[in-house]
Protein backbone atom coordinates (compact mmCIF):
# COMPACT_ATOMS: atom_id res chain seq x y z
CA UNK A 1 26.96 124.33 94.43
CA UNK A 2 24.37 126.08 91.97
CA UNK A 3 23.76 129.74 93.90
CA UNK A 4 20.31 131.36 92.48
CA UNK A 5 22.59 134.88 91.23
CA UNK A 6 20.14 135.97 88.78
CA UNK A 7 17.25 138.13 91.14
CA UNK A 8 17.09 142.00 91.18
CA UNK A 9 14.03 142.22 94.07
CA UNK A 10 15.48 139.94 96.08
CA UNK A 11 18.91 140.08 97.84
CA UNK A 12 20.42 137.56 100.74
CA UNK A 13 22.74 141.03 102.68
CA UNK A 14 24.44 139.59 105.05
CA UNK A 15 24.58 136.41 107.22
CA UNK A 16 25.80 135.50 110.23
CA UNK A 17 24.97 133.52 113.70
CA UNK A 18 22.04 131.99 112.71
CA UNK A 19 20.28 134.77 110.96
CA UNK A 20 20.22 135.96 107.50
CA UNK A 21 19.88 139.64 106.50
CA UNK A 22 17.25 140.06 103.30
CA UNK A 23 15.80 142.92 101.44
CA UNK A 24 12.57 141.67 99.61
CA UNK A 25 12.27 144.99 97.08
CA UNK A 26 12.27 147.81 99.37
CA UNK A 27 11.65 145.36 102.69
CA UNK A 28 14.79 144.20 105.03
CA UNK A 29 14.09 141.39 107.15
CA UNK A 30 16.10 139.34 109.50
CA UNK A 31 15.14 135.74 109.75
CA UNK A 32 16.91 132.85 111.27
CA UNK A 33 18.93 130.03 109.46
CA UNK A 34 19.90 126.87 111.21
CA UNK A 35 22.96 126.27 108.84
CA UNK A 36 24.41 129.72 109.20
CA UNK A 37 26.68 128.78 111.79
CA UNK A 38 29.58 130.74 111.69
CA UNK A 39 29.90 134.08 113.65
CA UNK A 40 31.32 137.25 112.26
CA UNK A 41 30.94 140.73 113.15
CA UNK A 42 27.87 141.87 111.38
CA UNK A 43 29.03 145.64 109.56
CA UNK A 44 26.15 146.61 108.13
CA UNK A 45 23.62 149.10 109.76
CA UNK A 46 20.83 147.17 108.12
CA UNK A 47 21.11 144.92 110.75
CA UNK A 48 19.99 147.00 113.21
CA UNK A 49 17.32 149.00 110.57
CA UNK A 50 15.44 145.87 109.35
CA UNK A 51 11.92 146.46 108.88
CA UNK A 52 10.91 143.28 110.55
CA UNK A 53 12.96 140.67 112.92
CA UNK A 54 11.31 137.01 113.54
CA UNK A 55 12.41 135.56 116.85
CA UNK A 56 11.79 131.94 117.09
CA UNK A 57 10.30 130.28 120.30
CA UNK A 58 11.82 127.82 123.13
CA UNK A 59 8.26 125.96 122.33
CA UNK A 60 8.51 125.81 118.08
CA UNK A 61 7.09 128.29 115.87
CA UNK A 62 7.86 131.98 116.74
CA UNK A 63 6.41 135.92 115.98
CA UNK A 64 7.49 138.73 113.83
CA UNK A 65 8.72 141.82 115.29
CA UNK A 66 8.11 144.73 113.05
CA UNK A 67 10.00 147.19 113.40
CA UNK A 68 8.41 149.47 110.59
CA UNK A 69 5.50 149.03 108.94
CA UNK A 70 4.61 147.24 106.35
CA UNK A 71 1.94 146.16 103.67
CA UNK A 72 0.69 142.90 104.63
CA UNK A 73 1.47 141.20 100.98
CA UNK A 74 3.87 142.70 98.25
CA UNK A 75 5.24 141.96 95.12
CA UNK A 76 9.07 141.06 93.82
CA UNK A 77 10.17 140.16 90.30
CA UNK A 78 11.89 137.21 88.93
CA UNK A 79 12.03 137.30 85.16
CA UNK A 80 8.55 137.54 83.66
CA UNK A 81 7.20 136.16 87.06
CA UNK A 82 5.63 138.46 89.42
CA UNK A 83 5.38 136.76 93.22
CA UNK A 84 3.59 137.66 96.15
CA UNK A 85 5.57 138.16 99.34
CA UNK A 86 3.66 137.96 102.87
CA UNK A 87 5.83 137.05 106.26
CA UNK A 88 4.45 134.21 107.61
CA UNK A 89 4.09 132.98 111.02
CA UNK A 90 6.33 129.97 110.14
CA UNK A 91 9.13 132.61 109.35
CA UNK A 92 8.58 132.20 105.68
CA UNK A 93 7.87 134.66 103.10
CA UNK A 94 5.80 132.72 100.59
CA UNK A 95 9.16 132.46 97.71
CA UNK A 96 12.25 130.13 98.41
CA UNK A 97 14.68 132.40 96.60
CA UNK A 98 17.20 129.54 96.26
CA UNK A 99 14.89 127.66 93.81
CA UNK A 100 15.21 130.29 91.06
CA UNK A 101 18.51 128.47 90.12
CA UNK A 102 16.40 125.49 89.31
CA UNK A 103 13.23 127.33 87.86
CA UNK A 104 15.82 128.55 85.02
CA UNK A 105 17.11 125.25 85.03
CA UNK A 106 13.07 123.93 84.17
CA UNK A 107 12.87 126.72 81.67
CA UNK A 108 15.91 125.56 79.56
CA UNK A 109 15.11 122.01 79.39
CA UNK A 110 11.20 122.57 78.33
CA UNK A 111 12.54 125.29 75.87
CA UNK A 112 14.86 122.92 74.27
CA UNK A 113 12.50 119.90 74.25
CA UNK A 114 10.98 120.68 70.84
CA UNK A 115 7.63 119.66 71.98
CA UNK A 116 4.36 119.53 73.98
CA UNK A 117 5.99 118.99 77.43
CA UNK A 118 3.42 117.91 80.41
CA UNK A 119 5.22 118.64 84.21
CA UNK A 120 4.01 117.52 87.63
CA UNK A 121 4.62 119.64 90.28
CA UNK A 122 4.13 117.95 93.93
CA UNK A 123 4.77 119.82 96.88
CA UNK A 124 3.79 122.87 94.48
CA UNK A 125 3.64 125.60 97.43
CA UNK A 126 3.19 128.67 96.33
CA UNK A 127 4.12 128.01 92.41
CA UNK A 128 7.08 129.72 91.64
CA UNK A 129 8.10 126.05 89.68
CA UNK A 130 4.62 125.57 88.20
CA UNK A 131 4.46 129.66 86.85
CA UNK A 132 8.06 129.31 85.40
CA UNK A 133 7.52 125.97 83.85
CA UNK A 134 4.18 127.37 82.26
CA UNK A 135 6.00 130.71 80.85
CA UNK A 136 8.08 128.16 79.34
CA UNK A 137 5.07 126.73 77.33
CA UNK A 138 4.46 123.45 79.57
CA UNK A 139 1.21 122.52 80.89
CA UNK A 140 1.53 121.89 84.47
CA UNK A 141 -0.13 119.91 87.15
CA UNK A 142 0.43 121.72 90.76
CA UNK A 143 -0.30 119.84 93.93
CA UNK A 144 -0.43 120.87 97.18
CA UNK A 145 -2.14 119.22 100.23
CA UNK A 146 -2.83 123.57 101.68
CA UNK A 147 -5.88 124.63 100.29
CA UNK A 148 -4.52 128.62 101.46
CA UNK A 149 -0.87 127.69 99.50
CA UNK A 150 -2.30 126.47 96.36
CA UNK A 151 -4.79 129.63 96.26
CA UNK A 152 -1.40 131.76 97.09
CA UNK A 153 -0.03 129.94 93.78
CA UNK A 154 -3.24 131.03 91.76
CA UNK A 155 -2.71 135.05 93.28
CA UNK A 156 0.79 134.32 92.02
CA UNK A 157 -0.25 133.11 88.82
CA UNK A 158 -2.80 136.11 88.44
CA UNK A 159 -0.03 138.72 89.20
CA UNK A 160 1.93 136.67 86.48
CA UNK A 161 -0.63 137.68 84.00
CA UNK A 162 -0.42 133.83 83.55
CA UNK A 163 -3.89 132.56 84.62
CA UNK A 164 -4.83 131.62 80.90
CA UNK A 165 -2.07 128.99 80.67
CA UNK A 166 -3.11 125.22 81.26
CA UNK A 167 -2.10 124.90 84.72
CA UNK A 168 -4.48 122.09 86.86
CA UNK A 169 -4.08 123.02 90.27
CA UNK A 170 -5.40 120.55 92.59
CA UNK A 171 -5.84 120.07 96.55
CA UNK A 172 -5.07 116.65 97.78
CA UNK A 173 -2.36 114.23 98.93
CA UNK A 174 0.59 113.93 96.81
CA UNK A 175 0.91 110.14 97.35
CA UNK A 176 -2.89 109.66 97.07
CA UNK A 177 -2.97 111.70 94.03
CA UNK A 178 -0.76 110.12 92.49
CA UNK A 179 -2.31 106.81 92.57
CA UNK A 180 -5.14 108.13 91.40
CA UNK A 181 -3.61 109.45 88.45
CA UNK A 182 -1.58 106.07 87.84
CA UNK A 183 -5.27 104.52 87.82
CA UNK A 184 -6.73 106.99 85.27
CA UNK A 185 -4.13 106.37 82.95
CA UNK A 186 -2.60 109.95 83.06
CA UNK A 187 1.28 110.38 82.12
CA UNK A 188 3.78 113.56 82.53
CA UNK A 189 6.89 114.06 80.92
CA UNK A 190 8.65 116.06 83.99
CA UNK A 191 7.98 115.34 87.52
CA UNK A 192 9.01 118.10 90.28
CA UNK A 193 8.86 117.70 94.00
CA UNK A 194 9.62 119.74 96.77
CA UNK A 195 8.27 117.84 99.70
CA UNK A 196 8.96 119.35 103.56
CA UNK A 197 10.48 117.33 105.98
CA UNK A 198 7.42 116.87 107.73
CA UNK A 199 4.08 117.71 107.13
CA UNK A 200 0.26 116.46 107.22
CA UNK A 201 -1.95 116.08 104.26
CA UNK A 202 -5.59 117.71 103.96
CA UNK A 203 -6.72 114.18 105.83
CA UNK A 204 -4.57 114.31 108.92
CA UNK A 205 -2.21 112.15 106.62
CA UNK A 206 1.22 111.88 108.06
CA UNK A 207 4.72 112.59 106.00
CA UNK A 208 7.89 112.68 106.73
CA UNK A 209 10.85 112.90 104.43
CA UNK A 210 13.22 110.35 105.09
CA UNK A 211 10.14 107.25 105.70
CA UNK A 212 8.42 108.54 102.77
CA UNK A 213 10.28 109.39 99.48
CA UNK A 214 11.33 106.30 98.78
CA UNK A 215 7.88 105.11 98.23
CA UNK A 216 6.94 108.50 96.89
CA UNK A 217 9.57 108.04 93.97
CA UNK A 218 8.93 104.57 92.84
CA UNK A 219 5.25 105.13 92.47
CA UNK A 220 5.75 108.54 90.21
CA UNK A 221 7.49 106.07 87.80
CA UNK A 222 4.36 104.93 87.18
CA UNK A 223 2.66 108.83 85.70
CA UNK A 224 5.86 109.15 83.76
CA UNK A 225 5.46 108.92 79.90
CA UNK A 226 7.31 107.22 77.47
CA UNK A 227 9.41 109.78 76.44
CA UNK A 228 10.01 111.66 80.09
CA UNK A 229 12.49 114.54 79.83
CA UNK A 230 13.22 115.08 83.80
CA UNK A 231 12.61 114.26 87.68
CA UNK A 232 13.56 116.57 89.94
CA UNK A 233 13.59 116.53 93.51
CA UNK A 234 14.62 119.16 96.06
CA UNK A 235 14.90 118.40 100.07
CA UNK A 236 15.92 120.68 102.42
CA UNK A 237 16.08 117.61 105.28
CA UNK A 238 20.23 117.67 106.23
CA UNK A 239 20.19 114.19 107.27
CA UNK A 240 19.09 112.96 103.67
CA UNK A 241 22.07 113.71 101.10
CA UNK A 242 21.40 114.50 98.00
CA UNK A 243 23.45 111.60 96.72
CA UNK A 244 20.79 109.51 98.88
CA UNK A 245 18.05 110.92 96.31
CA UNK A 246 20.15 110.84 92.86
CA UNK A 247 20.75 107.07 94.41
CA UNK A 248 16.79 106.35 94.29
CA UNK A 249 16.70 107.79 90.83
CA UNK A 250 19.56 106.69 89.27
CA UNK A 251 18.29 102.68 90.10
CA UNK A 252 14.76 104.01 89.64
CA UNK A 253 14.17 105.16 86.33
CA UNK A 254 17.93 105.06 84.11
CA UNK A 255 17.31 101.38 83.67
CA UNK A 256 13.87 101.95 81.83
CA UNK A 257 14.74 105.38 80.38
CA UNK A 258 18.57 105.26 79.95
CA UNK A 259 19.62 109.30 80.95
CA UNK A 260 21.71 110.23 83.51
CA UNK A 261 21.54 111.43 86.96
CA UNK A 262 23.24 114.01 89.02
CA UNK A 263 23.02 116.22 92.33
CA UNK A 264 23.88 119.27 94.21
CA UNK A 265 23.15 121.89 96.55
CA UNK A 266 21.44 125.20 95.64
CA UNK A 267 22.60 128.48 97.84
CA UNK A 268 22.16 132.12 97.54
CA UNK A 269 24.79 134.66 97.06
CA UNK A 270 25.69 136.80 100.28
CA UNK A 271 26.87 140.30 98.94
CA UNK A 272 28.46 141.14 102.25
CA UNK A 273 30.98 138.24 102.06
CA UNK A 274 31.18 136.60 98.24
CA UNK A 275 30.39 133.57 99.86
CA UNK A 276 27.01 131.43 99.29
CA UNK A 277 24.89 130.11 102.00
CA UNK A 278 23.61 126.37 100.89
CA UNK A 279 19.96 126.50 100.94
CA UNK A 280 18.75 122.56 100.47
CA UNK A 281 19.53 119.82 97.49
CA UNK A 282 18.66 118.83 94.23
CA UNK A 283 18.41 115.30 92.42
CA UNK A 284 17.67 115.23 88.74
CA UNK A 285 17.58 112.76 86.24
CA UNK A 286 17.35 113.62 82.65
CA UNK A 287 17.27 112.42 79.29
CA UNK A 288 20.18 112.10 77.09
């Protein structure tokens, strides 16, 4: 497992029967976490001093309890990024911590490259992915079907002090866009995706994970370029393996571009415990 060790604003306390313990910056929030399973004694008064509690509903979705109050968007630090953090009604905050592991993995492998490095970013959310692989000197295509998440990325990217960098960011249907770009003759060198398990596009569109990235996959083989230098994928669906996606990828693309594949979970650091808490997969092929 890769655990994302390197924030300072961001910190997973404590977890423990289905909840996780946070502080974003100066904020502690409790929010539940299907895999946390186990069931310890929880010893820190945070727990019972959060700033804000979401309680999921018998009927899906759920509502924040806050217990202090606080600004409705903030700020935390990751490196030279600067991300905006707003609880959401979906329990999310707007920044998958866990995915830092893999934005410094992005940042390495652009940096070494040696030259003009075009990424994709599907599934772009709120563009922690897109704003790293931009510091890093890529130009970057972000997708996102949420006309409100992709204009969260662009706040992000303005906080960033980032907004002059040659980032596209587009509105549509991953799968449609993609076509679309496959028919204009465009090509990218890196491909990122972060799809949900389920969602709708911005057309009532349909997706779901385990029916859909199969066909998602093969047809981003046709935007890569000649000289590709990665494919990542992330899910965060526990029924698909991530040796399921390094499968597609590995028959996928290391006949036509030799490379290599490999996979594994991402996970976040408790600082109660020592342990990590596994926070969704990754599948990458790269050159070499």
């Amino acid at each position: 497992m890769r655990p994302a060790q390197n924030w300072k604003d961001y910190e997973l306390i404590d977890a423990t029967a289905g909840n996780r313990l946070e502080r974003w910056d100066k904020a502690v929030l409790v929010r539940p976490d299907p895999q946390v399973v186990w069931k310890r004694q929880p010893a820190d008064p945070r727990w019972q001093q959060a700033d804000g509690v979401y309680h999921r509903s018998a009927q899906g979705g759920g509502r924040w309890e806050m217990r202090r109050r606080l600004p409705e968007k903030w700020t935390i630090r990751w490196g030279e990024l600067t991300l905006v953090v707003s609880p959401t009604g979906f329990k999310h905050t707007g920044v998958f911590p866990e995915q830092a592991v893999n934005w410094a993995w992005y940042q390495q492998k652009i940096a070494a490259a040696g030259r003009p490095v075009r990424v994709l970013n599907l599934f772009g959310y709120t563009g922690g992915a897109t704003l790293a692989c931009a510091a890093a000197g890529a130009s970057v295509c972000h997708v996102d079907a949420s006309k409100g998440i992709v204009a969260w990325a662009r706040d992000n990217a303005a906080a960033s002090g980032l907004t002059d960098r040659p980032i596209r960011w587009i509105v549509d249907d991953c799968a449609k866009f993609v076509a679309r770009e496959i028919r204009r003759g465009s090509f990218y060198d890196a491909i990122i995706m972060d799809p949900p398990s389920y969602g709708r596009g911005p057309g009532g569109e349909v997706w779901k994970l385990e029916d859909n990235i199969y066909d998602l996959m093969t047809l981003c083989e046709g935007v890569l370029s000649q000289q590709p230098l990665f494919v990542a994928v992330n899910s965060y669906t526990t029924g698909l393996s991530p040796a399921v996606m390094e499968y597609i990828l590995k028959t996928g693309l290391v006949p036509a571009h030799g490379g290599r594949t490999w996979c594994d979970e991402i996970g976040l650091p408790v600082s109660a415990t020592g342990g990590v808490v596994p926070c969704g997969a990754t599948a990458v092929w790269e050159e070499g």
